XYZ file of C-alpha atoms in Angstrom:
222
model
C 0.000 0.000 0.000
C 2.816 2.370 0.917
C 4.754 1.353 -2.168
C 1.727 2.087 -4.322
C 1.411 5.540 -2.799
C 5.100 6.225 -3.289
C 4.783 5.466 -6.970
C 2.439 8.430 -7.185
C 5.066 10.758 -5.740
C 7.285 12.669 -8.115
C 9.241 15.921 -8.037
C 7.062 18.961 -8.683
C 8.805 22.118 -9.843
C 6.824 25.158 -8.669
C 6.957 28.378 -10.599
C 9.313 30.786 -8.800
C 7.587 33.791 -7.229
C 8.030 37.243 -8.679
C 11.419 38.727 -7.808
C 12.830 35.404 -6.614
C 16.272 36.170 -8.048
C 16.487 39.060 -5.579
C 15.323 37.035 -2.570
C 17.692 37.145 0.378
C 17.809 33.345 0.536
C 18.741 33.252 -3.141
C 21.414 35.961 -2.920
C 22.829 34.408 0.288
C 23.969 37.808 1.561
C 22.655 37.280 5.080
C 24.894 37.261 8.154
C 26.264 33.851 9.097
C 27.885 32.854 12.364
C 31.569 32.159 11.863
C 31.632 33.901 8.484
C 33.586 37.127 8.928
C 32.928 38.254 5.356
C 29.167 38.241 5.885
C 29.597 40.689 8.772
C 31.311 43.354 6.681
C 27.922 44.876 5.880
C 27.756 46.143 9.469
C 30.354 48.920 9.813
C 32.593 49.729 12.771
C 33.098 53.468 13.226
C 36.672 54.581 13.996
C 37.208 57.138 16.785
C 37.487 60.818 15.808
C 41.103 61.973 15.575
C 40.399 64.987 17.777
C 39.832 62.831 20.867
C 42.477 62.405 23.540
C 43.876 58.860 24.002
C 41.722 58.039 27.073
C 38.566 59.220 25.298
C 39.515 57.280 22.166
C 39.761 54.178 24.294
C 36.294 54.812 25.728
C 34.947 55.464 22.233
C 36.265 52.099 21.049
C 34.731 50.308 24.030
C 31.373 51.932 23.386
C 31.627 51.267 19.656
C 31.903 47.549 20.382
C 28.558 47.751 22.180
C 27.015 49.742 19.337
C 28.368 47.246 16.816
C 26.830 44.333 18.714
C 23.475 46.099 18.733
C 23.694 46.933 15.006
C 24.548 43.311 14.251
C 21.680 42.066 16.402
C 19.234 44.339 14.571
C 20.484 43.217 11.156
C 20.166 39.541 12.086
C 16.633 40.001 13.412
C 15.549 41.813 10.246
C 17.100 39.140 8.046
C 15.376 36.374 9.999
C 12.039 38.100 9.458
C 12.725 38.517 5.730
C 13.768 34.870 5.378
C 10.658 33.654 7.194
C 8.449 35.608 4.780
C 10.344 34.299 1.755
C 10.075 30.711 3.002
C 6.341 31.047 3.538
C 5.871 32.369 0.003
C 7.844 29.436 -1.405
C 5.699 27.023 0.614
C 2.572 28.626 -0.819
C 3.894 28.275 -4.370
C 4.934 24.686 -3.692
C 1.491 23.802 -2.392
C -0.162 25.382 -5.423
C 2.143 23.453 -7.768
C 1.375 20.151 -6.015
C -2.329 20.914 -6.168
C -2.059 21.550 -9.894
C -0.191 18.246 -10.276
C -2.858 16.514 -8.142
C -0.227 15.395 -5.635
C -1.403 15.451 -2.034
C 2.001 14.954 -0.415
C 5.346 16.543 -1.241
C 8.111 14.446 -2.757
C 10.495 14.706 0.176
C 12.545 12.727 2.663
C 10.061 13.653 5.396
C 7.224 12.022 3.468
C 9.242 8.813 3.075
C 10.332 8.773 6.719
C 6.773 9.341 7.889
C 5.701 6.194 6.046
C 8.344 4.257 7.963
C 6.725 5.146 11.282
C 4.591 2.362 12.681
C 2.078 4.946 13.890
C 1.433 6.193 10.363
C 0.199 2.969 8.799
C -2.330 3.702 6.068
C -5.602 1.856 6.459
C -7.527 0.566 3.429
C -10.264 3.069 4.246
C -7.804 5.965 4.137
C -6.345 4.671 0.889
C -9.811 4.547 -0.652
C -10.587 8.033 0.646
C -7.408 9.436 -0.908
C -8.189 7.725 -4.201
C -11.688 9.196 -4.262
C -10.334 12.649 -3.431
C -7.950 12.462 -6.364
C -10.695 11.311 -8.685
C -12.823 14.332 -7.725
C -10.091 16.785 -8.655
C -11.219 19.479 -11.073
C -10.611 23.114 -11.903
C -13.136 24.370 -9.378
C -11.455 22.431 -6.582
C -8.104 23.821 -7.632
C -9.458 27.378 -7.515
C -10.772 26.749 -4.009
C -7.302 25.570 -2.973
C -5.755 28.702 -4.412
C -8.315 30.783 -2.541
C -7.308 29.018 0.674
C -3.715 29.919 -0.111
C -4.673 33.564 -0.689
C -6.634 33.704 2.573
C -3.744 32.179 4.481
C -1.282 34.611 2.926
C -3.427 37.625 3.849
C -3.378 36.491 7.482
C 0.366 35.909 7.307
C 0.975 39.382 5.858
C -1.015 40.993 8.665
C 0.893 39.013 11.298
C 4.220 39.897 9.665
C 3.381 43.603 9.528
C 2.486 43.598 13.217
C 5.689 41.732 14.027
C 7.723 44.157 11.917
C 6.180 47.160 13.661
C 6.855 45.661 17.086
C 10.436 44.784 16.146
C 11.232 48.282 14.851
C 9.752 49.884 17.956
C 11.939 47.661 20.126
C 14.997 48.481 18.002
C 14.398 52.202 18.536
C 14.018 51.681 22.278
C 17.228 49.641 22.447
C 19.174 52.246 20.462
C 17.899 55.118 22.610
C 18.592 53.254 25.856
C 22.158 52.424 24.849
C 22.731 55.998 23.717
C 21.534 57.416 27.038
C 23.811 55.104 29.040
C 26.823 55.830 26.833
C 26.309 59.599 27.063
C 26.240 59.302 30.838
C 29.463 57.258 30.834
C 31.072 59.771 28.470
C 30.132 62.655 30.733
C 31.580 60.906 33.780
C 34.799 60.197 31.893
C 35.148 63.842 30.848
C 34.761 64.964 34.451
C 37.095 62.258 35.730
C 39.834 63.434 33.350
C 39.173 67.098 34.131
C 38.176 67.842 30.539
C 35.104 69.756 31.686
C 33.804 71.507 34.766
C 32.688 69.019 37.408
C 29.579 71.040 38.247
C 28.517 71.688 34.670
C 26.784 69.351 32.257
C 28.994 69.139 29.164
C 27.676 69.359 25.622
C 28.592 66.038 24.032
C 29.352 65.973 20.324
C 27.051 63.538 18.498
C 30.072 62.179 16.634
C 31.727 61.282 19.924
C 28.727 59.316 21.188
C 26.645 58.445 18.121
C 23.304 56.716 18.392
C 22.778 53.390 16.649
C 20.763 54.157 13.515
C 17.516 52.242 13.118
C 15.997 52.370 9.656
C 12.219 52.098 9.453
C 12.460 51.657 5.701
C 13.317 48.082 4.849
C 11.553 45.752 2.446
C 10.406 42.305 3.452
C 10.279 41.357 -0.225
C 11.939 42.669 -3.394
C 9.978 45.377 -5.145
């Protein structure tokens, strides 16, 4: 019975979605752990030449913290983009299998599932699957595509909410780090006698820059 079902499995090549050549997963330009080259997209700012040696040292220490936060933000954005791209590919794969009248994907997981003793196919289930295939027609296919569209609309809404929440958190993290670093910078200036102890110094934004958070990033290629 399982062998008979496996004979009905074959590779189905879905049509690539629009803009697939520009997908992040296709370009492979995302950050990878242990791959130093992939991290070059996140810059490290050198200290201004006008700073004294002790302040340069503090700048470099703070820049390491800013770099870690920038890298964290980039990775989170890329994970969100990749999750959207994967979901779109799954939708296209399901549509292609529906068009080919193939209920299950041709994959190792499908084969391994058949090996499980708990997934034995009963004659009744086999007959049900056969009847379902025999009832396939254009109207049924359109209903499947509509299900896909409905699912994707829900996914898009969830993704937009997640994106909004993520960007808000990124802004909060950048502002919090900036406030702490400005305070440390002020203390260091007073400790070194580079400003009046009783006065609040004006800190140059280039000496303690804030981590930039861009609200304008695309989940999918235009």
